[in-house]
Every structure is written in C-alpha cells, then in structure tokens.
C-alpha cells in the first residue's frame, strides 16, 4: 500500500482487507447503532474487490491508530461516497474534510462528472456535505432501519464537478 504523508503530519493511505477491523472499530464508534447507518464487516469486505472501489484510511501520523476512513466507488462518469467515518475522539480536526477532498479529487481524476452520497436525515454530517458543495437530490423514505425497528429517511445528495 502506498502511503501519502500530509503536510500537517496527518497520514492518508490506501486500505485493504487487513484494515477492515480498524475501519469497523471507527464505524462502531462513529455511528450510533440505533440509526442503522453502519455497514457490517461482510458488506465492507464484499465491496472491496469490486471494480472502481477505493478505500482510504486517515491517521494522526504514520504509526498512529486509524482515526477514520472513506470508501467510495467510481463507475464511468459517476462516483459515489459509500462511507465516511471519523472516530469521535478525532472529529473536529479536519480529518473528514481531508478524506472528502481525497474522494472529490480522485473522482475528478478518474473522469467522474457527478458525485453522489446519501446520509440519514438528521445526521449532523448533512451540514458538512452541504458546505462542501453537495446539494440535495432526493429522499429515500424509511431507508435506514434502526436497532429497535424504527425507520429513518435517507437524503441523497449530488454534486457536479
């Protein structure tokens, strides 16, 4: 795996199967199970070998534990951010923005002209994505199933690049 140092000593690197446990730990810390947003290990591992899938990790430095990750897929001229999670202990430090910027830059360089993502209605990340330039494209009613059977809408967002 090629690692890319960041000027602020933040370390961004490609992830693989060996990194799934670290990503799952971040996801468990970042996503409240009551909302039904997190993927399981099988879902994450199952998508990794698919064409156009990218998986990146972020660390505070080269040897620090994984602080966050992003997973996306690019096909033809579209790219979808599938997951982005930052451990709550590392939120507010710009790590999510670095991963989102990596997604956008990678999608552009791969020839994508439209970017997509979805997020649970009410998730504070809605504002993060809107500040980045994503605009609401639709709503999926009762898309997420919460821990106790409650349903939550998903908001779909897109951006033209």
CSV table of C-alpha atoms in Angstrom, one decimal:
chain,number,residue,atom,x,y,z
A,1,UNK,CA,0.0,0.0,0.0
A,2,UNK,CA,1.4,3.4,-0.9
A,3,UNK,CA,1.1,5.9,1.9
A,4,UNK,CA,0.9,9.6,1.3
A,5,UNK,CA,2.1,12.0,4.0
A,6,UNK,CA,0.1,15.1,4.6
A,7,UNK,CA,1.8,18.4,5.5
A,8,UNK,CA,0.1,18.6,8.9
A,9,UNK,CA,1.6,15.1,9.8
A,10,UNK,CA,-1.7,13.5,9.0
A,11,UNK,CA,-1.2,10.3,7.2
A,12,UNK,CA,-3.6,9.1,4.5
A,13,UNK,CA,-3.2,5.7,2.9
A,14,UNK,CA,-5.0,3.2,0.8
A,15,UNK,CA,-6.7,0.5,2.8
A,16,UNK,CA,-7.3,-3.2,2.2
A,17,UNK,CA,-8.7,-6.3,3.8
A,18,UNK,CA,-6.1,-6.2,6.5
A,19,UNK,CA,-7.5,-2.8,7.6
A,20,UNK,CA,-11.2,-3.8,7.9
A,21,UNK,CA,-11.0,-4.4,11.7
A,22,UNK,CA,-9.6,-0.9,12.2
A,23,UNK,CA,-12.3,0.6,9.9
A,24,UNK,CA,-15.0,-1.4,11.7
A,25,UNK,CA,-13.8,-0.1,15.1
A,26,UNK,CA,-14.0,3.5,13.8
A,27,UNK,CA,-17.5,2.8,12.3
A,28,UNK,CA,-18.8,1.4,15.6
A,29,UNK,CA,-17.5,4.5,17.5
A,30,UNK,CA,-18.8,6.9,14.9
A,31,UNK,CA,-22.3,5.5,14.0
A,32,UNK,CA,-25.0,5.1,16.6
A,33,UNK,CA,-26.4,1.6,16.1
A,34,UNK,CA,-29.9,3.0,16.9
A,35,UNK,CA,-29.9,4.7,13.5
A,36,UNK,CA,-29.0,1.7,11.2
A,37,UNK,CA,-26.4,3.6,9.1
A,38,UNK,CA,-23.3,1.4,9.7
A,39,UNK,CA,-22.3,-1.3,7.4
A,40,UNK,CA,-21.1,-4.7,8.7
A,41,UNK,CA,-17.7,-6.3,8.1
A,42,UNK,CA,-19.1,-8.6,5.4
A,43,UNK,CA,-20.6,-5.7,3.5
A,44,UNK,CA,-17.4,-3.7,3.6
A,45,UNK,CA,-15.2,-6.7,2.7
A,46,UNK,CA,-17.6,-7.7,-0.1
A,47,UNK,CA,-17.3,-4.4,-1.9
A,48,UNK,CA,-13.5,-4.1,-1.8
A,49,UNK,CA,-12.8,-6.3,-4.8
A,50,UNK,CA,-15.4,-4.6,-7.0
A,51,UNK,CA,-14.3,-2.5,-10.0
A,52,UNK,CA,-13.8,1.2,-9.2
A,53,UNK,CA,-13.8,0.8,-5.4
A,54,UNK,CA,-11.4,2.9,-3.3
A,55,UNK,CA,-10.8,2.6,0.4
A,56,UNK,CA,-8.6,5.2,2.3
A,57,UNK,CA,-7.6,5.5,5.9
A,58,UNK,CA,-6.5,8.5,7.8
A,59,UNK,CA,-4.2,8.5,10.8
A,60,UNK,CA,-2.8,11.3,13.0
A,61,UNK,CA,0.7,10.2,11.9
A,62,UNK,CA,2.3,7.2,10.2
A,63,UNK,CA,2.2,4.9,13.2
A,64,UNK,CA,-1.0,6.2,14.9
A,65,UNK,CA,-4.1,4.0,15.0
A,66,UNK,CA,-6.7,4.6,12.3
A,67,UNK,CA,-8.7,7.7,13.1
A,68,UNK,CA,-11.1,7.5,10.1
A,69,UNK,CA,-11.8,6.1,6.7
A,70,UNK,CA,-13.6,6.6,3.4
A,71,UNK,CA,-15.0,4.1,1.0
A,72,UNK,CA,-16.2,5.0,-2.5
A,73,UNK,CA,-16.9,3.6,-5.9
A,74,UNK,CA,-16.4,5.2,-9.3
A,75,UNK,CA,-18.0,3.8,-12.5
A,76,UNK,CA,-17.8,5.6,-15.8
A,77,UNK,CA,-18.5,9.3,-15.2
A,78,UNK,CA,-20.1,9.0,-11.7
A,79,UNK,CA,-18.7,8.4,-8.3
A,80,UNK,CA,-20.5,7.6,-5.0
A,81,UNK,CA,-19.2,8.1,-1.5
A,82,UNK,CA,-20.4,4.9,0.3
A,83,UNK,CA,-19.0,5.5,3.7
A,84,UNK,CA,-17.0,8.2,5.5
A,85,UNK,CA,-16.4,7.9,9.3
A,86,UNK,CA,-14.1,9.6,11.8
A,87,UNK,CA,-13.7,8.3,15.3
A,88,UNK,CA,-15.4,10.8,17.7
A,89,UNK,CA,-12.1,11.3,19.5
A,90,UNK,CA,-10.7,12.8,16.3
A,91,UNK,CA,-13.7,14.7,15.0
A,92,UNK,CA,-13.4,18.4,14.5
A,93,UNK,CA,-9.7,18.2,13.4
A,94,UNK,CA,-10.3,18.4,9.6
A,95,UNK,CA,-9.8,14.7,9.0
A,96,UNK,CA,-13.2,14.2,7.5
A,97,UNK,CA,-12.6,17.1,5.1
A,98,UNK,CA,-9.3,15.7,4.1
A,99,UNK,CA,-11.0,12.4,3.2
A,100,UNK,CA,-13.9,14.1,1.4
A,101,UNK,CA,-11.4,16.2,-0.6
A,102,UNK,CA,-9.5,13.0,-1.5
A,103,UNK,CA,-12.8,11.5,-2.7
A,104,UNK,CA,-13.6,14.5,-4.8
A,105,UNK,CA,-10.1,14.8,-6.3
A,106,UNK,CA,-9.9,11.1,-7.0
A,107,UNK,CA,-13.3,11.1,-8.6
A,108,UNK,CA,-12.3,14.0,-10.9
A,109,UNK,CA,-9.1,12.4,-11.9
A,110,UNK,CA,-10.9,9.2,-12.7
A,111,UNK,CA,-13.2,11.1,-15.1
A,112,UNK,CA,-16.3,11.4,-12.9
A,113,UNK,CA,-18.5,14.4,-13.6
A,114,UNK,CA,-21.2,13.7,-11.0
A,115,UNK,CA,-20.7,12.7,-7.4
A,116,UNK,CA,-23.3,11.1,-5.1
A,117,UNK,CA,-23.8,10.2,-1.5
A,118,UNK,CA,-26.6,9.5,0.9
A,119,UNK,CA,-26.9,10.3,4.6
A,120,UNK,CA,-29.6,9.8,7.2
A,121,UNK,CA,-31.9,12.7,7.6
A,122,UNK,CA,-31.0,14.4,10.9
A,123,UNK,CA,-27.3,13.2,10.8
A,124,UNK,CA,-25.1,16.3,11.6
A,125,UNK,CA,-22.9,15.4,8.6
A,126,UNK,CA,-25.7,16.8,6.4
A,127,UNK,CA,-24.2,20.3,7.0
A,128,UNK,CA,-20.7,19.1,6.4
A,129,UNK,CA,-21.6,17.8,2.9
A,130,UNK,CA,-23.7,20.9,2.1
A,131,UNK,CA,-20.7,23.1,3.0
A,132,UNK,CA,-18.6,21.0,0.6
A,133,UNK,CA,-21.0,21.8,-2.3
A,134,UNK,CA,-23.3,18.8,-2.3
A,135,UNK,CA,-26.9,19.6,-3.0
A,136,UNK,CA,-29.9,17.5,-2.0
A,137,UNK,CA,-31.2,15.4,-4.9
A,138,UNK,CA,-33.9,13.3,-3.3
A,139,UNK,CA,-35.2,11.4,-0.3
A,140,UNK,CA,-35.5,7.7,0.3
A,141,UNK,CA,-38.4,7.2,2.7
A,142,UNK,CA,-37.7,4.9,5.6
A,143,UNK,CA,-34.4,3.7,4.1
A,144,UNK,CA,-32.5,3.0,7.3
A,145,UNK,CA,-33.8,0.5,9.9
A,146,UNK,CA,-32.8,1.4,13.4
A,147,UNK,CA,-31.7,-1.0,16.1
A,148,UNK,CA,-35.3,-1.3,17.5
A,149,UNK,CA,-37.1,-1.3,14.2
A,150,UNK,CA,-37.6,2.4,13.8
A,151,UNK,CA,-37.2,3.7,10.3
A,152,UNK,CA,-35.2,6.8,9.1
A,153,UNK,CA,-35.2,8.6,5.8
A,154,UNK,CA,-32.1,8.9,3.7
A,155,UNK,CA,-31.3,12.1,1.9
A,156,UNK,CA,-29.5,11.7,-1.4
A,157,UNK,CA,-27.0,14.4,-2.4
A,158,UNK,CA,-25.1,15.1,-5.6
A,159,UNK,CA,-22.5,17.5,-7.0
A,160,UNK,CA,-21.4,18.3,-10.5
A,161,UNK,CA,-17.7,18.5,-10.9
